[in-house]
Every structure is written in structure tokens, then in C-alpha cells.
């Protein structure tokens, strides 16, 4: 009996000790497994964030009925490719001899919503600043901008068959017909490890020249644009973004080499030299500071001067090229040469690559004019 009790006691002590050992082992193992699992999730998320993708850029279209046909084909071409999103950088019509009536914006909205991918948009001067020209119907330009804000920017999402959430500049820093309003057209979003931003920066001297220039409107919007741009670089640093892409309408001019298409300016001081009102200098000075401080790739996409190009025209105060900055101008109206240039630009975005952005112009086969498709 004593041996039985002793055996049972030893057995119980052994099993209890063994069980405690197992519990301790499991207790030590579970956090390790959880940590390993977390690492797997983090690694997977990091891999997804670094995965390359493609986007589509276009603008300054359509300017004529013939180009409207071309835009339909352009949209079909975009839809045939797997794009993460698209951006139209402004100017939904010709600058003169074309009405800024409500039908214009309704038609443009249909174009954007015909795109399978999320479709972002930023206004162009032809859409509102120049609407006060007699040939465009003599509209109040601020009223037209207010209307665009209601049509295209009433939610925090893009247009398109698929929608993309965007951060919005909701502080009432801009001007509308009835006073201060949020600059809802200024947007920001991050896909993967790249941050994108749209800014309402216009041709026609940024609303400082042409018909009925409006200095108060310009000053309010310019301050808002600078604030939104600076905040975007701050956000990009916080998110550890590998690059930033800015999209606006106007070609602000960068140096003295392009008098036929943009304002002339001293590339070191960024002072405009052609005697015209300068609606861009303050923004460019602030942008230069942010580009230098960011160090990583920065792309500045615009339309306005209707000449497809990719170059590096931005210099520092000593005249040295800002190597991390690239200007990208999209295709645009070229009616003087027929219906050419109803085309778009595909950008491959690879956060793992040194330059992040690579560019491939997309010549829509059915929109070729001078040299028909083979």
C-alpha cells in the first residue's frame, strides 16, 4: 500500500512537472509564433507596398469634336490595360470659342466615369479661369470654379468605375463667389509607397492676367497650394514614401529656354523675366525647398503648353540641376496639325527601383494621323 501511494505520488509529481513543462514551453513558444506570424504579415505588407504598378496620365483634351472621338478611343485604350489609377491634369476644352456651359462638365464627368480605373482630375484654366472670355460665354470664372467643385469634388473619392479614397484640403483657404471656401479640388493619396497630390495651379498667369484677372482669388489659392504642397511632403516623410508625384495644370516656366510655351524666368532666382504678371514664383521657391529637403524622386506633372516631354529643368540657387526632380508634360491638343496628340502617358511605378518612375508614351493606334497604324 505504501509503495502504491508512493508510486502514485511520484507519478503525479512527474505528470504535474511534465504538464508544467509543456505549459511553459507553449507559453514561451506562442509569443514566438505570434511574433513570427507578425513578421510574416509585416513582410507580406511590405512586399505588397513595394509591388510595381502602372498609372495613366492625360490632359488638355478634348478641344474639338474630332478630338472627342479620339478621347473615346483613348479611354478604351486605357481600359485595355491594368492601371492602378488615372489622372487628367486639366483643360476639358479649348481656351476660346467654346462655351463653359453646364453641359461641358457633364460630358467630362462621363468621360472620367467611363474609365475602369479610378479617375482623378484637377481643373484647368480653360475650365474656369478663361470662362470669362466673351467667346466662351462671358461667365463669372469664380462661379464656374464653384460649379466644378460641386460636380467633380463633392466626395472624398475619385471618379471612375473603381473609386479611390483621397485626402482633401478642407480648410476654407480658397475663394468662391460668396467668400472663403475649402479647396476641395486639392487632393492627396498614397498607393504603395508613393504619395500623389493635385494642386489647382492655372495657366493664364494663374488668374493674374487675361480677361478679368483676380488678384485676391490668386493670393488665397496660391497660399493654399503652398500649404497643401508642404503638408504633402511632410506626410510623405512620415509614411516613408519612396517618391512624390505632383499634378497640376499650368506650365509655370523653369528657365529662359522655352519662350514659345511657358513664362521665362531666371532659373537661379526663379524671377520671371518677360514682364508678365508672375503667378508662380512663390510656389516654385517653396517647391524647390521641399524637393531638396526630400532627396528622393519627385515628379511634377502638368499640361498647359501642349508639348509632350520629360526633362529636368529645375535648378538650385547656384545653377546646379536638381537631380531628383523630373518635369513631366502630358500630351495635349495639337489641332494646328490635325487631330494629333490625342494620346496618353503610362507610368510604371516601382518603389524598389532607384528612380521609382519610368515613362512610356502610349500612342493609341486608332488615333494615329500622320503615320497610320500598320
Coordinates of C-alpha atoms in Angstrom, one line a residue:
X1 CA 0.0 0.0 0.0
X2 CA 2.8 2.3 0.9
X3 CA 4.5 1.5 -2.3
X4 CA 1.3 2.2 -4.2
X5 CA 0.8 5.6 -2.6
X6 CA 4.5 6.4 -3.1
X7 CA 4.2 5.4 -6.8
X8 CA 1.1 7.4 -7.3
X9 CA 2.8 10.4 -5.6
X10 CA 5.8 10.1 -7.8
X11 CA 3.6 9.6 -10.9
X12 CA 1.5 12.7 -10.0
X13 CA 4.6 14.7 -9.4
X14 CA 6.1 13.6 -12.7
X15 CA 2.9 14.3 -14.7
X16 CA 2.4 17.6 -13.0
X17 CA 6.0 18.6 -13.6
X18 CA 5.7 17.4 -17.2
X19 CA 2.5 19.3 -17.7
X20 CA 4.0 22.5 -16.2
X21 CA 7.0 22.0 -18.6
X22 CA 4.6 21.7 -21.5
X23 CA 2.7 24.8 -20.4
X24 CA 5.9 26.7 -20.0
X25 CA 7.1 25.5 -23.4
X26 CA 3.8 26.5 -25.0
X27 CA 3.9 29.8 -23.1
X28 CA 7.3 30.5 -24.5
X29 CA 6.5 29.3 -28.0
X30 CA 3.2 31.1 -28.6
X31 CA 4.7 34.6 -28.3
X32 CA 7.5 33.5 -30.6
X33 CA 5.0 32.1 -33.1
X34 CA 2.9 35.2 -32.8
X35 CA 6.0 37.3 -33.3
X36 CA 7.0 35.2 -36.3
X37 CA 3.4 35.5 -37.7
X38 CA 3.5 39.2 -37.2
X39 CA 6.8 39.3 -39.0
X40 CA 5.3 37.4 -41.9
X41 CA 2.4 39.8 -42.1
X42 CA 4.7 42.8 -41.9
X43 CA 6.9 41.3 -44.6
X44 CA 3.9 40.5 -46.8
X45 CA 2.6 44.0 -46.4
X46 CA 6.0 45.5 -47.1
X47 CA 6.2 43.3 -50.2
X48 CA 2.8 44.5 -51.4
X49 CA 3.7 48.1 -50.7
X50 CA 6.8 47.7 -52.8
X51 CA 5.0 45.9 -55.7
X52 CA 5.2 47.8 -59.0
X53 CA 2.1 49.1 -60.7
X54 CA 1.1 51.4 -63.6
X55 CA -0.9 54.6 -63.9
X56 CA -2.2 56.7 -66.8
X57 CA -1.8 60.4 -67.3
X58 CA -3.6 62.7 -69.8
X59 CA -5.0 66.2 -70.2
X60 CA -5.7 69.2 -72.4
X61 CA -8.3 67.1 -74.2
X62 CA -10.7 67.2 -76.0
X63 CA -10.6 70.6 -77.8
X64 CA -12.8 69.7 -80.8
X65 CA -15.5 67.2 -81.9
X66 CA -12.8 65.2 -83.8
X67 CA -10.8 65.0 -80.5
X68 CA -13.9 63.9 -78.7
X69 CA -14.0 60.8 -80.9
X70 CA -10.3 60.4 -80.2
X71 CA -10.8 60.7 -76.4
X72 CA -13.4 57.8 -76.6
X73 CA -10.7 55.7 -78.2
X74 CA -8.1 56.9 -75.7
X75 CA -10.3 55.8 -72.9
X76 CA -10.8 52.4 -74.5
X77 CA -7.1 52.0 -74.8
X78 CA -6.6 52.9 -71.1
X79 CA -9.3 50.4 -70.2
X80 CA -7.5 47.7 -72.1
X81 CA -4.6 47.9 -69.6
X82 CA -4.4 47.2 -65.9
X83 CA -4.0 50.6 -64.4
X84 CA -4.0 51.4 -60.7
X85 CA -5.5 54.8 -61.4
X86 CA -5.5 57.7 -64.0
X87 CA -5.2 61.5 -63.7
X88 CA -6.5 64.2 -66.1
X89 CA -4.4 67.3 -65.5
X90 CA -7.0 69.8 -66.6
X91 CA -8.4 71.7 -69.6
X92 CA -11.5 69.9 -70.7
X93 CA -12.0 72.1 -73.8
X94 CA -10.4 74.7 -76.0
X95 CA -9.5 78.1 -74.4
X96 CA -11.6 80.2 -76.7
X97 CA -14.7 79.9 -78.9
X98 CA -16.2 77.1 -76.7
X99 CA -18.8 77.6 -74.1
X100 CA -18.3 76.9 -70.4
X101 CA -21.9 75.8 -70.0
X102 CA -23.0 73.0 -67.6
X103 CA -23.1 70.5 -70.5
X104 CA -19.3 70.8 -70.7
X105 CA -18.8 69.4 -67.2
X106 CA -21.5 66.8 -67.6
X107 CA -19.7 65.4 -70.7
X108 CA -16.3 65.5 -69.0
X109 CA -17.8 63.6 -66.0
X110 CA -19.0 60.9 -68.4
X111 CA -15.5 60.6 -69.8
X112 CA -13.9 60.2 -66.4
X113 CA -16.6 57.7 -65.2
X114 CA -16.1 55.6 -68.4
X115 CA -12.6 54.8 -67.1
X116 CA -12.4 51.4 -65.4
X117 CA -9.6 52.6 -63.1
X118 CA -10.0 55.3 -60.5
X119 CA -10.0 58.7 -62.4
X120 CA -8.5 61.7 -60.6
X121 CA -8.9 65.2 -62.0
X122 CA -7.5 68.7 -61.4
X123 CA -9.1 71.8 -63.0
X124 CA -7.5 73.7 -65.9
X125 CA -7.7 77.4 -66.9
X126 CA -9.9 76.6 -69.9
X127 CA -12.4 75.1 -67.5
X128 CA -12.9 78.2 -65.3
X129 CA -10.2 81.0 -65.4
X130 CA -10.8 81.7 -69.1
X131 CA -14.5 81.2 -69.0
X132 CA -14.9 85.0 -68.6
X133 CA -13.8 85.5 -72.2
X134 CA -16.6 86.7 -74.4
X135 CA -16.0 83.9 -76.9
X136 CA -16.5 81.3 -74.1
X137 CA -19.8 82.9 -73.0
X138 CA -18.6 85.6 -70.6
X139 CA -19.2 83.6 -67.5
X140 CA -18.1 84.6 -64.0
X141 CA -14.9 82.5 -63.6
X142 CA -15.3 82.0 -59.8
X143 CA -18.9 80.8 -60.3
X144 CA -17.6 78.2 -62.8
X145 CA -14.9 77.0 -60.4
X146 CA -17.6 76.7 -57.7
X147 CA -19.6 74.6 -60.1
X148 CA -16.6 72.4 -60.9
X149 CA -16.1 71.8 -57.2
X150 CA -19.7 70.6 -56.9
X151 CA -19.6 68.4 -60.0
X152 CA -16.2 66.7 -59.6
X153 CA -15.2 67.1 -56.0
X154 CA -18.3 66.6 -53.9
X155 CA -17.0 63.5 -52.2
X156 CA -13.6 62.2 -50.9
X157 CA -13.4 59.8 -53.8
X158 CA -12.1 59.9 -57.4
X159 CA -14.4 59.3 -60.4
X160 CA -14.1 56.1 -62.5
X161 CA -15.7 52.7 -62.4
X162 CA -13.5 51.9 -59.4
X163 CA -13.1 54.7 -56.8
X164 CA -10.0 55.6 -54.8
X165 CA -10.2 57.4 -51.5
X166 CA -8.4 60.8 -51.4
X167 CA -7.5 63.2 -48.6
X168 CA -9.0 66.6 -49.2
X169 CA -7.8 70.1 -48.3
X170 CA -10.9 71.0 -46.3
X171 CA -9.7 74.2 -44.7
X172 CA -11.6 77.2 -46.2
X173 CA -8.5 78.9 -47.7
X174 CA -9.7 79.4 -51.3
X175 CA -12.3 81.9 -52.6
X176 CA -15.6 81.2 -54.2
X177 CA -18.4 83.6 -55.3
X178 CA -19.6 84.0 -51.7
X179 CA -16.3 84.2 -49.9
X180 CA -13.9 81.7 -48.3
X181 CA -14.4 78.0 -49.3
X182 CA -12.5 74.8 -48.9
X183 CA -10.0 74.0 -51.7
X184 CA -11.7 70.6 -52.3
X185 CA -10.0 70.2 -55.6
X186 CA -6.7 69.8 -53.9
X187 CA -6.3 66.1 -53.2
X188 CA -3.7 63.7 -51.9
X189 CA -3.4 59.9 -51.9
X190 CA -0.8 57.2 -51.4
X191 CA -0.6 54.0 -53.3
X192 CA 2.1 51.5 -52.3
X193 CA 4.9 53.7 -51.1
X194 CA 4.4 56.7 -53.4
X195 CA 2.4 59.8 -52.4
X196 CA 0.4 61.8 -55.0
X197 CA -1.1 65.3 -54.8
X198 CA -3.2 67.5 -57.1
X199 CA -2.9 71.3 -56.9
X200 CA -5.1 74.0 -58.5
X201 CA -2.4 75.9 -60.4
X202 CA -3.6 77.5 -63.6
X203 CA -2.4 78.8 -66.9
X204 CA -3.2 82.4 -67.9
X205 CA -0.7 83.6 -65.3
X206 CA -2.6 81.7 -62.6
X207 CA -5.5 84.1 -62.8
X208 CA -3.3 87.2 -62.7
X209 CA -3.7 88.2 -66.4
X210 CA -6.1 87.7 -69.3
X211 CA -9.7 88.7 -69.0
X212 CA -10.8 90.0 -65.6
X213 CA -7.7 88.9 -63.5
X214 CA -8.5 88.3 -59.9
X215 CA -5.5 89.0 -57.5
X216 CA -7.5 88.2 -54.3
X217 CA -8.5 84.9 -55.7
X218 CA -5.0 84.1 -56.8
X219 CA -3.4 85.1 -53.4
X220 CA -5.8 82.9 -51.4
X221 CA -5.4 79.9 -53.7
X222 CA -1.7 80.3 -54.0
X223 CA -1.2 80.3 -50.3
X224 CA -3.5 77.2 -50.1
X225 CA -1.5 75.4 -52.8
X226 CA 1.8 76.1 -51.0
X227 CA 0.4 74.9 -47.7
X228 CA -1.0 71.7 -49.2
X229 CA 2.2 71.0 -51.1
X230 CA 4.4 71.5 -48.0
X231 CA 2.0 69.3 -45.9
X232 CA 2.2 66.6 -48.6
X233 CA 6.0 66.4 -48.3
X234 CA 5.6 66.2 -44.5
X235 CA 3.1 63.4 -44.9
X236 CA 5.3 61.6 -47.5
X237 CA 8.2 61.6 -45.0
X238 CA 6.0 60.3 -42.2
X239 CA 4.8 57.5 -44.4
X240 CA 8.4 56.8 -45.6
X241 CA 7.2 57.3 -49.2
X242 CA 9.8 56.4 -51.8
X243 CA 8.7 59.3 -54.1
X244 CA 6.2 62.1 -54.6
X245 CA 4.3 63.0 -57.7
X246 CA 2.6 66.4 -58.0
X247 CA -0.1 67.1 -60.7
X248 CA -1.4 70.5 -61.8
X249 CA -2.4 72.2 -65.0
X250 CA -0.1 75.1 -65.5
X251 CA 3.4 75.1 -67.1
X252 CA 5.0 77.7 -64.8
X253 CA 8.2 78.0 -66.8
X254 CA 11.5 77.0 -65.3
X255 CA 14.2 78.8 -67.1
X256 CA 14.8 81.0 -70.2
X257 CA 14.8 78.3 -72.9
X258 CA 11.1 78.0 -73.8
X259 CA 9.5 81.3 -74.6
X260 CA 7.1 79.8 -77.1
X261 CA 5.4 77.6 -74.4
X262 CA 6.0 79.0 -70.9
X263 CA 6.9 82.1 -69.0
X264 CA 10.6 82.9 -69.0
X265 CA 12.4 83.1 -65.6
X266 CA 15.8 83.2 -64.1
X267 CA 16.5 79.6 -63.1
X268 CA 18.5 80.6 -60.1
X269 CA 16.3 83.2 -58.6
X270 CA 13.1 82.0 -60.2
X271 CA 12.2 85.6 -61.1
X272 CA 10.1 85.9 -64.2
X273 CA 11.9 87.9 -66.8
X274 CA 9.3 88.5 -69.6
X275 CA 7.5 91.4 -67.9
X276 CA 4.2 89.4 -67.5
X277 CA 2.4 89.0 -64.1
X278 CA 4.1 86.2 -62.3
X279 CA 1.6 83.8 -60.6
X280 CA 4.2 81.0 -60.0
X281 CA 7.4 82.3 -58.4
X282 CA 6.4 81.9 -54.7
X283 CA 5.1 78.4 -55.3
X284 CA 8.3 77.4 -57.2
X285 CA 10.5 78.8 -54.4
X286 CA 8.7 76.7 -51.9
X287 CA 8.7 73.7 -54.1
X288 CA 12.4 73.9 -54.6
X289 CA 13.0 73.9 -50.9
X290 CA 10.9 70.8 -50.4
X291 CA 12.4 68.9 -53.4
X292 CA 15.9 69.5 -52.0
X293 CA 14.9 68.5 -48.4
X294 CA 13.1 65.4 -49.6
X295 CA 16.1 64.0 -51.5
X296 CA 14.1 61.1 -53.0
X297 CA 12.5 61.3 -56.6
X298 CA 9.9 64.0 -57.2
X299 CA 7.9 64.2 -60.4
X300 CA 5.9 67.3 -61.4
X301 CA 3.2 66.5 -63.9
X302 CA 1.4 69.3 -65.9
X303 CA -0.2 70.1 -69.2
X304 CA -1.0 73.6 -70.5
X305 CA 1.6 74.1 -73.2
X306 CA 0.6 71.0 -75.2
X307 CA 4.1 69.5 -75.8
X308 CA 4.9 66.1 -74.5
X309 CA 8.2 66.0 -72.8
X310 CA 10.1 64.6 -69.8
X311 CA 13.1 66.6 -68.6
X312 CA 14.9 68.1 -65.6
X313 CA 14.7 71.9 -65.8
X314 CA 14.8 72.7 -62.1
X315 CA 18.0 74.3 -60.8
X316 CA 19.1 75.4 -57.3
X317 CA 20.3 78.9 -56.4
X318 CA 23.8 78.1 -57.7
X319 CA 22.5 76.9 -61.0
X320 CA 23.0 73.2 -60.2
X321 CA 20.4 70.7 -61.6
X322 CA 18.1 69.2 -59.0
X323 CA 18.8 65.6 -59.9
X324 CA 15.9 64.1 -58.0
X325 CA 13.3 66.3 -59.8
X326 CA 11.6 65.4 -63.1
X327 CA 9.1 67.5 -65.1
X328 CA 6.6 65.5 -67.0
X329 CA 4.3 67.3 -69.5
X330 CA 1.4 65.2 -70.9
X331 CA 0.2 65.1 -74.5
X332 CA -2.4 67.8 -75.3
X333 CA -4.3 69.5 -78.1
X334 CA -2.4 70.0 -81.3
X335 CA -5.2 70.9 -83.7
X336 CA -3.0 73.0 -85.8
X337 CA -1.5 69.8 -87.1
X338 CA -4.8 67.9 -87.4
X339 CA -6.1 65.8 -84.6
X340 CA -2.6 64.6 -83.5
X341 CA -1.7 64.0 -79.9
X342 CA -4.9 62.5 -78.5
X343 CA -2.6 60.2 -76.6
X344 CA -1.7 59.4 -73.0
X345 CA 1.3 58.5 -70.9
X346 CA 1.8 55.3 -69.0
X347 CA 3.9 55.5 -65.9
X348 CA 5.4 52.4 -64.2
X349 CA 5.8 53.0 -60.5
X350 CA 8.3 50.7 -58.8
X351 CA 9.2 51.8 -55.2
X352 CA 12.1 49.3 -55.2
X353 CA 13.8 51.0 -58.2
X354 CA 16.2 53.9 -57.8
X355 CA 14.2 56.4 -59.9
X356 CA 10.8 54.9 -58.9
X357 CA 9.0 56.3 -62.0
X358 CA 9.6 55.2 -65.6
X359 CA 7.6 56.5 -68.6
X360 CA 6.1 55.0 -71.7
X361 CA 4.1 57.2 -74.1
X362 CA 1.0 55.4 -75.4
X363 CA 0.2 56.2 -79.0
X364 CA -3.4 55.0 -79.4
X365 CA -3.4 53.0 -82.7
X366 CA -6.7 54.4 -83.9
X367 CA -5.7 58.0 -83.1
X368 CA -2.6 58.0 -85.3
X369 CA -2.8 60.6 -88.1
X370 CA 0.4 61.3 -89.9
X371 CA 1.6 57.6 -89.9
X372 CA -1.4 55.2 -89.8
X373 CA -1.1 52.1 -87.7
X374 CA 0.5 49.2 -89.5

